[in-house]
Coordinates of N, CA, C and O in Angstrom, one line a residue:
X1 N 42.5 11.5 20.5 CA 41.6 11.5 19.5 C 41.2 10.0 19.2 O 42.0 9.2 19.3
X2 N 39.9 9.8 18.9 CA 39.4 8.5 18.7 C 39.6 8.0 17.3 O 39.7 8.9 16.3
X3 N 39.5 6.7 17.0 CA 39.6 6.2 15.7 C 38.4 6.7 14.9 O 38.5 7.0 13.7
X4 N 37.2 6.9 15.5 CA 36.0 7.4 14.8 C 36.3 8.8 14.3 O 35.9 9.2 13.2
X5 N 36.9 9.7 15.2 CA 37.2 11.0 14.8 C 38.2 11.0 13.6 O 38.0 11.8 12.6
X6 N 39.2 10.2 13.6 CA 40.1 10.1 12.5 C 39.4 9.7 11.2 O 39.6 10.2 10.1
X7 N 38.4 8.7 11.4 CA 37.7 8.3 10.2 C 36.8 9.4 9.6 O 36.5 9.4 8.4
X8 N 36.4 10.3 10.5 CA 35.6 11.5 10.0 C 36.5 12.6 9.4 O 36.0 13.6 9.0
X9 N 37.8 12.3 9.3 CA 38.7 13.3 8.6 C 39.5 14.2 9.5 O 40.3 15.0 9.0
X10 N 39.4 14.0 10.8 CA 40.2 14.8 11.8 C 41.7 14.3 11.7 O 42.0 13.1 11.6
X11 N 42.6 15.3 11.8 CA 44.0 15.1 11.7 C 44.6 15.6 13.0 O 44.4 16.8 13.4
X12 N 45.4 14.8 13.7 CA 46.0 15.2 15.0 C 47.0 16.4 14.6 O 47.6 16.4 13.6
X13 N 47.0 17.4 15.6 CA 47.9 18.5 15.5 C 48.9 18.4 16.7 O 48.4 18.4 17.8
X14 N 50.2 18.5 16.4 CA 51.2 18.3 17.4 C 51.7 19.6 18.1 O 52.6 19.6 18.9
X15 N 51.1 20.7 17.7 CA 51.5 22.0 18.3 C 52.6 22.7 17.5 O 53.1 23.7 17.9
X16 N 52.9 22.2 16.3 CA 53.8 22.9 15.4 C 53.2 24.0 14.6 O 52.0 24.4 14.9
X17 N 53.8 24.5 13.6 CA 53.3 25.6 12.8 C 52.0 25.1 12.0 O 51.7 23.9 11.9
X18 N 51.3 26.1 11.4 CA 50.1 25.8 10.7 C 50.4 24.7 9.6 O 51.3 24.9 8.8
X19 N 49.6 23.6 9.6 CA 49.9 22.5 8.7 C 49.2 22.6 7.4 O 49.4 21.8 6.5
X20 N 48.5 23.7 7.1 CA 47.8 23.9 5.8 C 48.1 25.3 5.3 O 48.6 26.2 6.1
X21 N 47.8 25.6 4.1 CA 48.0 27.0 3.6 C 47.1 28.0 4.3 O 46.1 27.7 4.8
X22 N 47.6 29.2 4.4 CA 47.0 30.3 5.2 C 45.6 30.6 4.7 O 44.7 31.1 5.5
X23 N 45.3 30.4 3.5 CA 43.9 30.7 2.9 C 43.0 29.5 2.9 O 41.9 29.5 2.4
X24 N 43.5 28.3 3.5 CA 42.7 27.1 3.5 C 41.6 27.2 4.5 O 41.8 27.5 5.7
X25 N 40.3 27.0 4.2 CA 39.2 26.9 5.2 C 39.5 25.7 6.0 O 39.9 24.6 5.5
X26 N 39.2 25.8 7.3 CA 39.5 24.7 8.2 C 38.6 24.7 9.4 O 38.1 25.7 9.8
X27 N 38.4 23.5 9.9 CA 37.7 23.3 11.2 C 38.7 22.8 12.2 O 39.5 21.9 11.9
X28 N 38.7 23.4 13.4 CA 39.7 23.0 14.4 C 39.0 22.4 15.6 O 37.8 22.7 15.9
X29 N 39.7 21.6 16.3 CA 39.3 21.1 17.6 C 40.3 21.5 18.7 O 41.5 21.3 18.5
X30 N 39.7 22.2 19.7 CA 40.6 22.7 20.8 C 40.7 21.6 21.9 O 39.9 20.8 22.0
X31 N 41.7 21.8 22.7 CA 41.9 20.9 23.9 C 40.7 20.9 24.8 O 40.4 19.9 25.4
X32 N 39.9 22.0 24.9 CA 38.8 22.0 25.8 C 37.5 21.3 25.1 O 36.5 21.3 25.7
X33 N 37.7 20.7 23.9 CA 36.6 20.0 23.3 C 35.8 20.8 22.3 O 34.9 20.3 21.6
X34 N 36.0 22.1 22.3 CA 35.2 23.0 21.4 C 35.7 22.8 19.9 O 36.9 22.6 19.7
X35 N 34.7 22.9 19.0 CA 35.0 22.8 17.6 C 34.6 24.1 16.9 O 33.5 24.6 17.2
X36 N 35.4 24.6 16.0 CA 35.1 25.9 15.4 C 35.6 25.8 13.9 O 36.7 25.3 13.6
X37 N 34.8 26.4 13.0 CA 35.1 26.5 11.6 C 35.6 27.9 11.3 O 35.1 28.9 11.9
X38 N 36.6 28.0 10.4 CA 37.2 29.3 10.1 C 37.4 29.3 8.6 O 37.7 28.3 7.9
X39 N 37.1 30.5 8.0 CA 37.2 30.6 6.5 C 38.6 30.6 6.0 O 38.8 30.3 4.8
X40 N 39.6 30.8 6.8 CA 41.0 30.6 6.5 C 41.8 30.5 7.8 O 41.3 30.6 8.8
X41 N 43.1 30.3 7.6 CA 44.0 30.0 8.8 C 44.8 31.2 9.2 O 45.6 31.1 10.1
X42 N 44.6 32.4 8.5 CA 45.5 33.5 8.7 C 45.7 33.9 10.2 O 46.7 34.3 10.6
X43 N 44.6 33.9 11.0 CA 44.7 34.5 12.3 C 44.6 33.4 13.4 O 44.5 33.7 14.6
X44 N 44.8 32.1 13.1 CA 44.8 31.1 14.1 C 46.2 30.9 14.6 O 47.2 31.0 13.9
X45 N 46.3 30.7 15.9 CA 47.6 30.5 16.6 C 47.7 29.0 16.8 O 47.0 28.4 17.6
X46 N 48.6 28.3 16.0 CA 48.7 26.9 16.0 C 49.7 26.4 17.0 O 49.9 25.2 17.2
X47 N 50.4 27.3 17.7 CA 51.4 26.8 18.7 C 50.7 26.4 20.0 O 49.6 26.8 20.3
X48 N 51.2 25.4 20.7 CA 50.6 24.9 21.9 C 50.4 25.9 23.0 O 51.3 26.7 23.3
X49 N 49.3 25.8 23.7 CA 49.0 26.6 24.9 C 48.5 25.6 25.9 O 47.3 25.7 26.3
X50 N 49.3 24.8 26.5 CA 48.8 23.7 27.4 C 48.2 24.3 28.7 O 47.4 23.7 29.3
X51 N 48.6 25.5 29.0 CA 48.0 26.1 30.2 C 46.7 26.8 30.0 O 46.0 27.3 30.9
X52 N 46.3 26.9 28.7 CA 45.1 27.6 28.3 C 44.4 26.8 27.2 O 44.5 27.0 26.1
X53 N 43.6 25.7 27.7 CA 43.1 24.8 26.7 C 42.1 25.4 25.7 O 41.8 24.7 24.7
X54 N 41.5 26.6 26.0 CA 40.6 27.1 25.0 C 41.3 27.7 23.8 O 40.6 28.1 22.9
X55 N 42.6 27.8 23.8 CA 43.3 28.2 22.6 C 44.2 27.2 22.0 O 44.9 27.4 21.0
X56 N 44.3 26.0 22.6 CA 45.2 25.0 22.1 C 44.6 24.1 21.1 O 43.7 23.3 21.4
X57 N 45.0 24.2 19.8 CA 44.5 23.4 18.7 C 45.1 22.0 18.8 O 46.3 21.8 18.7
X58 N 44.3 20.9 18.9 CA 44.8 19.6 19.0 C 44.5 18.7 17.8 O 45.1 17.7 17.6
X59 N 43.6 19.2 16.9 CA 43.2 18.5 15.7 C 42.6 19.5 14.7 O 42.1 20.6 15.1
X60 N 42.6 19.1 13.4 CA 42.0 20.0 12.4 C 41.5 19.1 11.3 O 41.8 18.0 11.1
X61 N 40.6 19.7 10.5 CA 40.0 19.1 9.4 C 39.8 20.1 8.3 O 39.0 21.0 8.4
X62 N 40.7 20.0 7.2 CA 40.5 21.0 6.1 C 39.1 20.9 5.5 O 38.5 19.8 5.4
X63 N 38.6 22.0 5.1 CA 37.3 22.1 4.4 C 37.5 21.5 3.0 O 38.6 21.7 2.4
X64 N 36.5 20.9 2.5 CA 36.6 20.4 1.1 C 36.7 21.5 0.0 O 36.4 22.6 0.3

């Protein structure tokens, strides 16, 4: 992740459990570079999937 992305509010995710409350709206960045917004975190899988980059969350940004 770049310094510019961090300045934009992105937070690195290390592959551990969900770092925010399950009802928190969040935008995620996946290892494959895709960005997606979600109304809450209930159905996101935060565990690492290094063999499957389209499901591996590497950063997040809580919604205001």
